[in-house]
Amino acid sequence: MPRALWLIVIGMAVNVTGGSFLWPLNTIYLHGELGKSLTLAGFVLMLNSAASIIGNLYGGYLFDKIGGYRSVMLGIIITLASLIGLTFWHGWPHYPIFLTIIGFGSGLVNPAMYAFAGSVWKEGGRRAFNAMYVAANIGVAIGSALAGYVAHISFNLIFIANTSLYIVFFFIAFFGYRNLADNPIGPTVIQQQTPKKYEKNKKKLTALLILSIGYALCWLAYVQWQTTIATYTQELKITLEQYSLLWTVNGALIVLAQPLMSKFIQKFAKTLKIQIIIGLCIFIIAFSVASVSTVFLGFVTGMVIMTIGEMLVWPAIPTIADMLAPKGREGFYQGIVNSAATVGRMIGPILGGFLVDMYGMSVLFIILLSLFIVAIFTTIIYDRGLKATEKKSSSLSI
């Protein structure tokens, strides 16, 4: 990897580590420390996610308009200011206000970081986005693992740790990203398009939106491991320590199995579409295993299988977004896929909880498996309009 990408990857890891101190404990803090109902806590988290969706779309737009350095720094400054405020004022109603602003600020940062990664190592292809994916998961593993220990000492230290890491991220970005080549182009590129080019770019956007529908559905299902399936394991007398170990397995496998995964992709997944479809089929197997599991070992098996699927699907989506993006629209396209993931994470807990309360876990698993089948369908068809346009252009030239 080039030095520029290393700087972005390190920044991503520090950014996510800081955030991972806070997000696993939001509900616990709102309910246990502030004495708010679980319904109100869920509403606060929805506000955070909704602000993040807006931030994702606007952050992608800003990347294209003013460049990666300025858009990342703007997001960091907004987030850091909110984190400093949260460190001093984390009662009610300050907590939900700052948490919503944090959602917007971090939303600005994420698509810009991914677009940055694609722009500084174009020839790297999927490898650039895979590096970002691994960095994010290292951050999640470290941050969430330490959060419990820090919170046990004092919740105030959680806010201090998050703010401190974001200050580190600020300096990495301030000194490291200033001279990276991101070439902001702005809306003039879109305005100068010929009708033929405009039509092709319209097809590309449609393709990304279709792919993003499947991506959101995958996240809607995936987040059940953190919500409904987590509760289900408690009913089966699986301890919290054992459940936490599932995510340790997830993070360790993502980091350690990269060489094997690279060889697998080279041999069996010649295209990104094939890579995603294989990953989705593996997701189906993983959730099928979880649906019949009644002991800890069964859920470990399901988690290992699901992690393999995740390693195939998650890095491939932003890679396709980068490939589809017309010049000058890379940030906006990354904003769309980041928003799709956030929509899935926002709706997933509410829908999953409703289905379990009304119909039970068996029905939930059936619906989740159906969602992956729909995602396979959207993956198969997402680029058909593009292929038809290219075929038409070829026949006209002949």
mmCIF file of C-alpha atoms in Angstrom:
data_model
loop_
_atom_site.group_PDB
_atom_site.id
_atom_site.type_symbol
_atom_site.label_atom_id
_atom_site.label_comp_id
_atom_site.label_asym_id
_atom_site.label_seq_id
_atom_site.Cartn_x
_atom_site.Cartn_y
_atom_site.Cartn_z
ATOM 1 C CA MET A 1 0.000 0.000 0.000
ATOM 2 C CA PRO A 2 1.193 3.557 -0.676
ATOM 3 C CA ARG A 3 2.057 5.802 2.264
ATOM 4 C CA ALA A 4 -1.004 7.972 1.634
ATOM 5 C CA LEU A 5 -3.347 5.030 2.092
ATOM 6 C CA TRP A 6 -1.527 3.953 5.250
ATOM 7 C CA LEU A 7 -2.264 7.392 6.732
ATOM 8 C CA ILE A 8 -5.951 7.054 5.842
ATOM 9 C CA VAL A 9 -6.131 3.487 7.182
ATOM 10 C CA ILE A 10 -4.468 4.468 10.485
ATOM 11 C CA GLY A 11 -6.812 7.437 10.813
ATOM 12 C CA MET A 12 -9.798 5.158 10.177
ATOM 13 C CA ALA A 13 -8.656 2.740 12.881
ATOM 14 C CA VAL A 14 -8.201 5.540 15.444
ATOM 15 C CA ASN A 15 -11.542 7.111 14.486
ATOM 16 C CA VAL A 16 -13.483 3.852 14.864
ATOM 17 C CA THR A 17 -11.650 2.904 18.077
ATOM 18 C CA GLY A 18 -12.804 6.154 19.655
ATOM 19 C CA GLY A 19 -16.381 5.705 18.482
ATOM 20 C CA SER A 20 -16.420 2.100 19.695
ATOM 21 C CA PHE A 21 -15.897 3.280 23.252
ATOM 22 C CA LEU A 22 -19.303 4.959 23.097
ATOM 23 C CA TRP A 23 -21.758 3.190 20.783
ATOM 24 C CA PRO A 24 -21.939 -0.202 22.565
ATOM 25 C CA LEU A 25 -22.829 1.544 25.836
ATOM 26 C CA ASN A 26 -25.339 4.155 24.628
ATOM 27 C CA THR A 27 -28.429 2.168 25.602
ATOM 28 C CA ILE A 28 -26.910 1.093 28.919
ATOM 29 C CA TYR A 29 -26.036 4.703 29.781
ATOM 30 C CA LEU A 30 -29.398 6.144 28.726
ATOM 31 C CA HIS A 31 -31.383 3.454 30.549
ATOM 32 C CA GLY A 32 -29.160 2.636 33.515
ATOM 33 C CA GLU A 33 -27.450 5.944 34.287
ATOM 34 C CA LEU A 34 -29.979 8.521 33.076
ATOM 35 C CA GLY A 35 -33.042 6.438 33.991
ATOM 36 C CA LYS A 36 -34.763 6.731 30.595
ATOM 37 C CA SER A 37 -37.021 4.038 29.139
ATOM 38 C CA LEU A 38 -35.716 1.615 26.526
ATOM 39 C CA THR A 39 -38.202 3.094 24.065
ATOM 40 C CA LEU A 40 -36.797 6.590 24.591
ATOM 41 C CA ALA A 41 -33.249 5.225 24.395
ATOM 42 C CA GLY A 42 -34.119 3.597 21.072
ATOM 43 C CA PHE A 43 -35.546 6.895 19.815
ATOM 44 C CA VAL A 44 -32.321 8.716 20.745
ATOM 45 C CA LEU A 45 -30.277 6.137 18.828
ATOM 46 C CA MET A 46 -32.621 6.599 15.849
ATOM 47 C CA LEU A 47 -31.902 10.339 15.942
ATOM 48 C CA ASN A 48 -28.173 9.542 15.910
ATOM 49 C CA SER A 49 -28.602 7.220 12.912
ATOM 50 C CA ALA A 50 -30.845 9.652 11.031
ATOM 51 C CA ALA A 51 -28.286 12.435 11.517
ATOM 52 C CA SER A 52 -25.581 10.037 10.329
ATOM 53 C CA ILE A 53 -27.527 9.317 7.117
ATOM 54 C CA ILE A 54 -27.779 13.055 6.401
ATOM 55 C CA GLY A 55 -24.089 13.427 7.207
ATOM 56 C CA ASN A 56 -23.147 10.552 4.891
ATOM 57 C CA LEU A 57 -24.910 12.110 1.909
ATOM 58 C CA TYR A 58 -23.667 15.625 2.625
ATOM 59 C CA GLY A 59 -20.143 14.388 3.395
ATOM 60 C CA GLY A 60 -19.955 12.640 0.041
ATOM 61 C CA TYR A 61 -21.198 15.786 -1.693
ATOM 62 C CA LEU A 62 -18.607 17.907 0.129
ATOM 63 C CA PHE A 63 -15.799 15.529 -0.885
ATOM 64 C CA ASP A 64 -16.659 16.135 -4.528
ATOM 65 C CA LYS A 65 -17.060 19.890 -4.068
ATOM 66 C CA ILE A 66 -14.233 20.943 -1.720
ATOM 67 C CA GLY A 67 -11.990 17.856 -1.573
ATOM 68 C CA GLY A 68 -11.215 15.117 0.938
ATOM 69 C CA TYR A 69 -9.025 17.110 3.321
ATOM 70 C CA ARG A 70 -11.522 19.905 3.945
ATOM 71 C CA SER A 71 -14.563 17.634 4.180
ATOM 72 C CA VAL A 72 -12.827 15.229 6.599
ATOM 73 C CA MET A 73 -11.577 18.107 8.751
ATOM 74 C CA LEU A 74 -15.046 19.687 8.871
ATOM 75 C CA GLY A 75 -16.558 16.406 10.055
ATOM 76 C CA ILE A 76 -13.809 15.911 12.639
ATOM 77 C CA ILE A 77 -14.200 19.444 14.029
ATOM 78 C CA ILE A 78 -17.991 19.082 14.376
ATOM 79 C CA THR A 79 -17.637 15.666 16.033
ATOM 80 C CA LEU A 80 -14.776 16.742 18.291
ATOM 81 C CA ALA A 81 -16.642 19.849 19.475
ATOM 82 C CA SER A 82 -19.659 17.663 20.340
ATOM 83 C CA LEU A 83 -17.485 15.098 22.133
ATOM 84 C CA ILE A 84 -15.868 17.828 24.222
ATOM 85 C CA GLY A 85 -19.347 19.091 25.087
ATOM 86 C CA LEU A 86 -20.443 15.545 25.960
ATOM 87 C CA THR A 87 -17.414 15.128 28.233
ATOM 88 C CA PHE A 88 -18.562 18.056 30.388
ATOM 89 C CA TRP A 89 -22.355 17.834 29.955
ATOM 90 C CA HIS A 90 -23.635 14.261 29.632
ATOM 91 C CA GLY A 91 -26.916 14.563 31.481
ATOM 92 C CA TRP A 92 -30.405 15.003 30.051
ATOM 93 C CA PRO A 93 -31.175 16.601 27.563
ATOM 94 C CA HIS A 94 -27.552 17.351 26.622
ATOM 95 C CA TYR A 95 -26.751 13.705 25.884
ATOM 96 C CA PRO A 96 -29.230 13.185 22.994
ATOM 97 C CA ILE A 97 -28.415 16.611 21.536
ATOM 98 C CA PHE A 98 -24.671 15.981 21.436
ATOM 99 C CA LEU A 99 -25.191 12.371 20.279
ATOM 100 C CA THR A 100 -27.256 13.575 17.311
ATOM 101 C CA ILE A 101 -24.585 16.122 16.334
ATOM 102 C CA ILE A 102 -21.938 13.402 16.671
ATOM 103 C CA GLY A 103 -23.969 11.263 14.277
ATOM 104 C CA PHE A 104 -23.947 14.068 11.708
ATOM 105 C CA GLY A 105 -20.247 14.860 12.151
ATOM 106 C CA SER A 106 -19.095 11.250 11.938
ATOM 107 C CA GLY A 107 -21.423 10.837 8.956
ATOM 108 C CA LEU A 108 -19.509 13.597 7.181
ATOM 109 C CA VAL A 109 -16.214 11.807 7.806
ATOM 110 C CA ASN A 110 -16.971 8.229 6.721
ATOM 111 C CA PRO A 111 -17.809 8.582 2.993
ATOM 112 C CA ALA A 112 -15.001 11.111 2.578
ATOM 113 C CA MET A 113 -12.513 8.653 4.093
ATOM 114 C CA TYR A 114 -13.605 5.852 1.740
ATOM 115 C CA ALA A 115 -13.578 8.172 -1.278
ATOM 116 C CA PHE A 116 -10.141 9.369 -0.156
ATOM 117 C CA ALA A 117 -8.909 5.754 -0.055
ATOM 118 C CA GLY A 118 -10.145 5.126 -3.573
ATOM 119 C CA SER A 119 -8.634 8.319 -4.945
ATOM 120 C CA VAL A 120 -5.111 7.867 -3.522
ATOM 121 C CA TRP A 121 -4.754 4.248 -4.727
ATOM 122 C CA LYS A 122 -6.866 3.861 -7.854
ATOM 123 C CA GLU A 123 -4.800 0.943 -9.103
ATOM 124 C CA GLY A 124 -5.357 -0.896 -5.814
ATOM 125 C CA GLY A 125 -9.001 -1.598 -6.627
ATOM 126 C CA ARG A 126 -10.699 -3.712 -3.993
ATOM 127 C CA ARG A 127 -7.499 -3.891 -1.915
ATOM 128 C CA ALA A 128 -7.826 -0.244 -0.852
ATOM 129 C CA PHE A 129 -11.352 -0.760 0.462
ATOM 130 C CA ASN A 130 -10.466 -4.076 2.049
ATOM 131 C CA ALA A 131 -7.725 -2.287 4.002
ATOM 132 C CA MET A 132 -10.295 0.259 5.210
ATOM 133 C CA TYR A 133 -12.637 -2.552 6.223
ATOM 134 C CA VAL A 134 -9.910 -4.308 8.232
ATOM 135 C CA ALA A 135 -8.887 -1.014 9.890
ATOM 136 C CA ALA A 136 -12.487 -0.306 10.920
ATOM 137 C CA ASN A 137 -12.844 -3.772 12.431
ATOM 138 C CA ILE A 138 -9.581 -3.437 14.351
ATOM 139 C CA GLY A 139 -11.006 -0.221 15.773
ATOM 140 C CA VAL A 140 -14.287 -1.908 16.720
ATOM 141 C CA ALA A 141 -12.458 -4.818 18.371
ATOM 142 C CA ILE A 142 -10.123 -2.623 20.423
ATOM 143 C CA GLY A 143 -12.665 0.040 21.363
ATOM 144 C CA SER A 144 -15.540 -2.249 22.333
ATOM 145 C CA ALA A 145 -13.186 -4.593 24.236
ATOM 146 C CA LEU A 146 -11.772 -1.733 26.331
ATOM 147 C CA ALA A 147 -15.094 0.086 26.787
ATOM 148 C CA GLY A 148 -16.448 -2.387 29.328
ATOM 149 C CA TYR A 149 -13.359 -2.157 31.512
ATOM 150 C CA VAL A 150 -13.250 1.640 31.321
ATOM 151 C CA ALA A 151 -16.975 2.000 32.058
ATOM 152 C CA HIS A 152 -16.568 -0.294 35.064
ATOM 153 C CA ILE A 153 -14.179 2.292 36.537
ATOM 154 C CA SER A 154 -16.265 5.321 35.532
ATOM 155 C CA PHE A 155 -18.598 6.286 32.700
ATOM 156 C CA ASN A 156 -16.936 9.699 32.643
ATOM 157 C CA LEU A 157 -13.737 8.012 31.435
ATOM 158 C CA ILE A 158 -15.643 6.681 28.390
ATOM 159 C CA PHE A 159 -16.299 10.241 27.221
ATOM 160 C CA ILE A 160 -12.707 11.276 27.968
ATOM 161 C CA ALA A 161 -11.268 8.261 26.087
ATOM 162 C CA ASN A 162 -13.489 8.901 23.057
ATOM 163 C CA THR A 163 -12.569 12.586 22.972
ATOM 164 C CA SER A 164 -8.848 11.844 23.416
ATOM 165 C CA LEU A 165 -8.773 9.426 20.493
ATOM 166 C CA TYR A 166 -10.649 11.891 18.322
ATOM 167 C CA ILE A 167 -8.034 14.531 19.153
ATOM 168 C CA VAL A 168 -5.403 12.045 17.906
ATOM 169 C CA PHE A 169 -7.481 11.535 14.754
ATOM 170 C CA PHE A 170 -7.681 15.332 14.318
ATOM 171 C CA PHE A 171 -3.881 15.653 14.312
ATOM 172 C CA ILE A 172 -3.436 12.664 11.959
ATOM 173 C CA ALA A 173 -5.837 14.289 9.499
ATOM 174 C CA PHE A 174 -4.556 17.851 9.993
ATOM 175 C CA PHE A 175 -0.900 17.001 9.318
ATOM 176 C CA GLY A 176 -1.266 13.856 7.225
ATOM 177 C CA TYR A 177 -4.131 14.528 4.794
ATOM 178 C CA ARG A 178 -3.418 18.119 3.779
ATOM 179 C CA ASN A 179 -1.267 17.247 0.763
ATOM 180 C CA LEU A 180 -2.960 14.018 -0.324
ATOM 181 C CA ALA A 181 -4.146 14.069 -3.914
ATOM 182 C CA ASP A 182 -7.929 14.002 -3.906
ATOM 183 C CA ASN A 183 -8.534 16.392 -6.830
ATOM 184 C CA PRO A 184 -11.909 17.968 -6.006
ATOM 185 C CA ILE A 185 -13.726 18.705 -9.237
ATOM 186 C CA GLY A 186 -17.158 19.905 -8.214
ATOM 187 C CA PRO A 187 -20.360 20.209 -10.201
ATOM 188 C CA THR A 188 -18.752 21.583 -13.385
ATOM 189 C CA VAL A 189 -17.984 18.032 -14.521
ATOM 190 C CA ILE A 190 -21.677 17.143 -14.346
ATOM 191 C CA GLN A 191 -22.655 20.348 -16.138
ATOM 192 C CA GLN A 192 -20.232 19.670 -19.016
ATOM 193 C CA GLN A 193 -21.586 16.185 -19.749
ATOM 194 C CA THR A 194 -22.880 15.290 -23.191
ATOM 195 C CA PRO A 195 -26.421 13.811 -23.319
ATOM 196 C CA LYS A 196 -24.900 10.373 -23.998
ATOM 197 C CA LYS A 197 -22.553 10.658 -21.012
ATOM 198 C CA TYR A 198 -25.379 11.945 -18.829
ATOM 199 C CA GLU A 199 -27.532 8.941 -19.717
ATOM 200 C CA LYS A 200 -24.707 6.528 -18.890
ATOM 201 C CA ASN A 201 -24.061 8.213 -15.542
ATOM 202 C CA LYS A 202 -27.778 8.059 -14.773
ATOM 203 C CA LYS A 203 -27.613 4.295 -15.380
ATOM 204 C CA LYS A 204 -24.608 4.061 -13.046
ATOM 205 C CA LEU A 205 -26.496 5.833 -10.274
ATOM 206 C CA THR A 206 -29.488 3.534 -10.767
ATOM 207 C CA ALA A 207 -27.170 0.522 -10.582
ATOM 208 C CA LEU A 208 -25.689 1.766 -7.305
ATOM 209 C CA LEU A 209 -29.132 2.402 -5.810
ATOM 210 C CA ILE A 210 -30.269 -1.131 -6.687
ATOM 211 C CA LEU A 211 -27.095 -2.587 -5.170
ATOM 212 C CA SER A 212 -27.556 -0.389 -2.086
ATOM 213 C CA ILE A 213 -31.044 -1.814 -1.477
ATOM 214 C CA GLY A 214 -29.516 -5.261 -1.071
ATOM 215 C CA TYR A 215 -26.713 -3.792 1.060
ATOM 216 C CA ALA A 216 -29.237 -2.182 3.440
ATOM 217 C CA LEU A 217 -31.143 -5.477 3.720
ATOM 218 C CA CYS A 218 -27.915 -7.299 4.587
ATOM 219 C CA TRP A 219 -27.170 -4.820 7.363
ATOM 220 C CA LEU A 220 -30.738 -5.069 8.609
ATOM 221 C CA ALA A 221 -30.177 -8.808 9.072
ATOM 222 C CA TYR A 222 -26.580 -8.531 10.317
ATOM 223 C CA VAL A 223 -27.473 -6.139 13.148
ATOM 224 C CA GLN A 224 -29.763 -8.817 14.626
ATOM 225 C CA TRP A 225 -26.624 -10.449 16.067
ATOM 226 C CA GLN A 226 -26.251 -7.365 18.268
ATOM 227 C CA THR A 227 -29.946 -7.125 19.200
ATOM 228 C CA THR A 228 -32.496 -9.942 18.911
ATOM 229 C CA ILE A 229 -29.998 -12.794 18.615
ATOM 230 C CA ALA A 230 -28.054 -11.369 21.577
ATOM 231 C CA THR A 231 -31.259 -11.475 23.670
ATOM 232 C CA TYR A 232 -32.052 -14.950 22.339
ATOM 233 C CA THR A 233 -28.665 -16.270 23.522
ATOM 234 C CA GLN A 234 -29.447 -15.007 27.034
ATOM 235 C CA GLU A 235 -32.718 -16.972 27.018
ATOM 236 C CA LEU A 236 -30.687 -20.068 26.132
ATOM 237 C CA LYS A 237 -28.546 -19.482 29.266
ATOM 238 C CA ILE A 238 -25.485 -18.437 27.266
ATOM 239 C CA THR A 239 -23.527 -16.004 29.449
ATOM 240 C CA LEU A 240 -22.652 -12.424 28.530
ATOM 241 C CA GLU A 241 -18.964 -13.377 28.620
ATOM 242 C CA GLN A 242 -19.608 -16.111 26.059
ATOM 243 C CA TYR A 243 -21.675 -13.774 23.876
ATOM 244 C CA SER A 244 -18.887 -11.157 23.991
ATOM 245 C CA LEU A 245 -16.455 -13.869 22.900
ATOM 246 C CA LEU A 246 -18.447 -14.233 19.663
ATOM 247 C CA TRP A 247 -17.403 -10.725 18.652
ATOM 248 C CA THR A 248 -13.822 -11.392 19.684
ATOM 249 C CA VAL A 249 -13.884 -14.338 17.269
ATOM 250 C CA ASN A 250 -15.386 -12.064 14.616
ATOM 251 C CA GLY A 251 -12.676 -9.398 14.959
ATOM 252 C CA ALA A 252 -9.781 -11.855 15.216
ATOM 253 C CA LEU A 253 -10.908 -13.790 12.146
ATOM 254 C CA ILE A 254 -11.273 -10.629 10.057
ATOM 255 C CA VAL A 255 -7.657 -9.646 10.792
ATOM 256 C CA LEU A 256 -5.957 -13.056 10.822
ATOM 257 C CA ALA A 257 -7.757 -14.703 7.894
ATOM 258 C CA GLN A 258 -6.988 -11.968 5.334
ATOM 259 C CA PRO A 259 -4.202 -13.924 3.532
ATOM 260 C CA LEU A 260 -6.458 -16.977 3.129
ATOM 261 C CA MET A 261 -9.355 -14.789 2.006
ATOM 262 C CA SER A 262 -7.185 -13.091 -0.619
ATOM 263 C CA LYS A 263 -6.239 -16.467 -2.084
ATOM 264 C CA PHE A 264 -9.876 -17.592 -2.041
ATOM 265 C CA ILE A 265 -10.986 -14.449 -3.897
ATOM 266 C CA GLN A 266 -8.244 -14.816 -6.503
ATOM 267 C CA LYS A 267 -9.253 -18.402 -7.196
ATOM 268 C CA PHE A 268 -13.038 -18.415 -6.886
ATOM 269 C CA ALA A 269 -14.300 -14.806 -7.068
ATOM 270 C CA LYS A 270 -13.040 -13.444 -10.376
ATOM 271 C CA THR A 271 -15.494 -10.521 -10.282
ATOM 272 C CA LEU A 272 -16.906 -8.408 -7.471
ATOM 273 C CA LYS A 273 -20.428 -9.571 -8.328
ATOM 274 C CA ILE A 274 -19.437 -13.210 -7.847
ATOM 275 C CA GLN A 275 -17.643 -12.257 -4.617
ATOM 276 C CA ILE A 276 -20.814 -10.656 -3.217
ATOM 277 C CA ILE A 277 -23.090 -13.506 -4.265
ATOM 278 C CA ILE A 278 -20.782 -16.084 -2.652
ATOM 279 C CA GLY A 279 -20.727 -13.960 0.507
ATOM 280 C CA LEU A 280 -24.539 -13.719 0.562
ATOM 281 C CA CYS A 281 -24.874 -17.495 0.187
ATOM 282 C CA ILE A 282 -22.496 -17.882 3.134
ATOM 283 C CA PHE A 283 -24.664 -15.430 5.117
ATOM 284 C CA ILE A 284 -27.652 -17.717 4.468
ATOM 285 C CA ILE A 285 -25.720 -20.719 5.788
ATOM 286 C CA ALA A 286 -24.598 -18.754 8.876
ATOM 287 C CA PHE A 287 -28.104 -17.621 9.807
ATOM 288 C CA SER A 288 -29.462 -21.123 9.122
ATOM 289 C CA VAL A 289 -26.922 -22.504 11.603
ATOM 290 C CA ALA A 290 -27.860 -19.831 14.175
ATOM 291 C CA SER A 291 -31.563 -20.576 13.746
ATOM 292 C CA VAL A 292 -31.147 -24.190 14.916
ATOM 293 C CA SER A 293 -28.459 -23.538 17.546
ATOM 294 C CA THR A 294 -29.281 -24.044 21.216
ATOM 295 C CA VAL A 295 -25.751 -24.148 22.662
ATOM 296 C CA PHE A 296 -22.766 -21.793 22.609
ATOM 297 C CA LEU A 297 -20.751 -23.876 20.135
ATOM 298 C CA GLY A 298 -23.540 -23.586 17.586
ATOM 299 C CA PHE A 299 -23.458 -19.785 17.747
ATOM 300 C CA VAL A 300 -19.651 -19.798 17.503
ATOM 301 C CA THR A 301 -19.987 -21.848 14.324
ATOM 302 C CA GLY A 302 -22.611 -19.451 12.985
ATOM 303 C CA MET A 303 -20.418 -16.443 13.799
ATOM 304 C CA VAL A 304 -17.353 -17.934 12.080
ATOM 305 C CA ILE A 305 -19.396 -18.663 8.946
ATOM 306 C CA MET A 306 -21.019 -15.219 9.028
ATOM 307 C CA THR A 307 -17.626 -13.513 9.377
ATOM 308 C CA ILE A 308 -16.402 -15.252 6.229
ATOM 309 C CA GLY A 309 -19.451 -13.935 4.374
ATOM 310 C CA GLU A 310 -18.923 -10.472 5.830
ATOM 311 C CA MET A 311 -15.307 -10.431 4.618
ATOM 312 C CA LEU A 312 -16.543 -11.025 1.089
ATOM 313 C CA VAL A 313 -19.516 -8.643 1.013
ATOM 314 C CA TRP A 314 -18.646 -5.562 3.073
ATOM 315 C CA PRO A 315 -15.434 -4.438 1.250
ATOM 316 C CA ALA A 316 -16.902 -5.204 -2.184
ATOM 317 C CA ILE A 317 -19.766 -2.675 -1.996
ATOM 318 C CA PRO A 318 -17.667 0.517 -1.597
ATOM 319 C CA THR A 319 -15.292 -0.865 -4.248
ATOM 320 C CA ILE A 320 -18.166 -1.097 -6.746
ATOM 321 C CA ALA A 321 -19.344 2.376 -5.703
ATOM 322 C CA ASP A 322 -15.886 3.733 -6.539
ATOM 323 C CA MET A 323 -15.857 1.927 -9.886
ATOM 324 C CA LEU A 324 -19.327 3.177 -10.821
ATOM 325 C CA ALA A 325 -18.708 6.780 -9.744
ATOM 326 C CA PRO A 326 -18.181 9.286 -12.590
ATOM 327 C CA LYS A 327 -15.154 11.536 -12.149
ATOM 328 C CA GLY A 328 -16.002 14.167 -9.562
ATOM 329 C CA ARG A 329 -18.797 12.099 -7.941
ATOM 330 C CA GLU A 330 -16.766 9.571 -5.942
ATOM 331 C CA GLY A 331 -17.700 11.093 -2.605
ATOM 332 C CA PHE A 332 -21.417 11.224 -3.354
ATOM 333 C CA TYR A 333 -21.451 7.551 -4.371
ATOM 334 C CA GLN A 334 -19.643 6.554 -1.166
ATOM 335 C CA GLY A 335 -22.196 8.611 0.741
ATOM 336 C CA ILE A 336 -24.998 6.549 -0.785
ATOM 337 C CA VAL A 337 -23.570 3.167 0.256
ATOM 338 C CA ASN A 338 -22.683 4.458 3.736
ATOM 339 C CA SER A 339 -26.249 5.733 4.083
ATOM 340 C CA ALA A 340 -27.649 2.372 2.964
ATOM 341 C CA ALA A 341 -25.680 0.600 5.699
ATOM 342 C CA THR A 342 -26.868 3.129 8.287
ATOM 343 C CA VAL A 343 -30.499 2.696 7.220
ATOM 344 C CA GLY A 344 -30.147 -1.070 7.748
ATOM 345 C CA ARG A 345 -28.575 -0.548 11.173
ATOM 346 C CA MET A 346 -31.308 1.932 12.128
ATOM 347 C CA ILE A 347 -34.335 -0.118 11.035
ATOM 348 C CA GLY A 348 -32.936 -3.539 11.973
ATOM 349 C CA PRO A 349 -33.316 -3.402 15.783
ATOM 350 C CA ILE A 350 -36.866 -2.005 15.604
ATOM 351 C CA LEU A 351 -38.097 -4.452 12.962
ATOM 352 C CA GLY A 352 -36.319 -7.409 14.558
ATOM 353 C CA GLY A 353 -37.725 -6.628 17.984
ATOM 354 C CA PHE A 354 -41.239 -6.260 16.594
ATOM 355 C CA LEU A 355 -41.071 -9.577 14.723
ATOM 356 C CA VAL A 356 -39.751 -11.454 17.766
ATOM 357 C CA ASP A 357 -42.389 -9.933 20.062
ATOM 358 C CA MET A 358 -45.225 -10.725 17.661
ATOM 359 C CA TYR A 359 -44.170 -13.999 16.025
ATOM 360 C CA GLY A 360 -41.038 -15.381 17.722
ATOM 361 C CA MET A 361 -37.467 -16.144 16.667
ATOM 362 C CA SER A 362 -38.382 -18.816 14.102
ATOM 363 C CA VAL A 363 -40.336 -16.329 11.979
ATOM 364 C CA LEU A 364 -37.544 -13.758 12.342
ATOM 365 C CA PHE A 365 -34.950 -16.186 10.980
ATOM 366 C CA ILE A 366 -37.201 -17.089 8.024
ATOM 367 C CA ILE A 367 -37.589 -13.406 7.151
ATOM 368 C CA LEU A 368 -33.865 -12.762 7.532
ATOM 369 C CA LEU A 369 -33.067 -15.611 5.144
ATOM 370 C CA SER A 370 -35.593 -14.135 2.707
ATOM 371 C CA LEU A 371 -33.823 -10.765 2.892
ATOM 372 C CA PHE A 372 -30.555 -12.362 1.789
ATOM 373 C CA ILE A 373 -32.341 -13.972 -1.166
ATOM 374 C CA VAL A 374 -33.642 -10.525 -2.168
ATOM 375 C CA ALA A 375 -30.081 -9.166 -1.808
ATOM 376 C CA ILE A 376 -28.787 -11.897 -4.132
ATOM 377 C CA PHE A 377 -31.432 -10.851 -6.664
ATOM 378 C CA THR A 378 -30.496 -7.141 -6.477
ATOM 379 C CA THR A 379 -26.810 -8.079 -6.852
ATOM 380 C CA ILE A 380 -27.548 -10.136 -9.973
ATOM 381 C CA ILE A 381 -29.586 -7.417 -11.693
ATOM 382 C CA TYR A 382 -27.967 -4.167 -10.490
ATOM 383 C CA ASP A 383 -25.791 -3.658 -13.600
ATOM 384 C CA ARG A 384 -28.178 -4.938 -16.278
ATOM 385 C CA GLY A 385 -29.121 -1.428 -17.356
ATOM 386 C CA LEU A 386 -25.446 -0.553 -17.723
ATOM 387 C CA LYS A 387 -24.733 -3.653 -19.778
ATOM 388 C CA ALA A 388 -27.708 -2.882 -22.039
ATOM 389 C CA THR A 389 -26.424 0.662 -22.577
ATOM 390 C CA GLU A 390 -22.899 -0.582 -23.386
ATOM 391 C CA LYS A 391 -24.291 -3.190 -25.784
ATOM 392 C CA LYS A 392 -26.382 -0.542 -27.527
ATOM 393 C CA SER A 393 -23.368 1.769 -27.833
ATOM 394 C CA SER A 394 -21.278 -1.062 -29.311
ATOM 395 C CA SER A 395 -23.929 -1.910 -31.917
ATOM 396 C CA LEU A 396 -24.246 1.758 -32.932
ATOM 397 C CA SER A 397 -20.493 2.064 -33.383
ATOM 398 C CA ILE A 398 -20.450 -1.051 -35.551
#
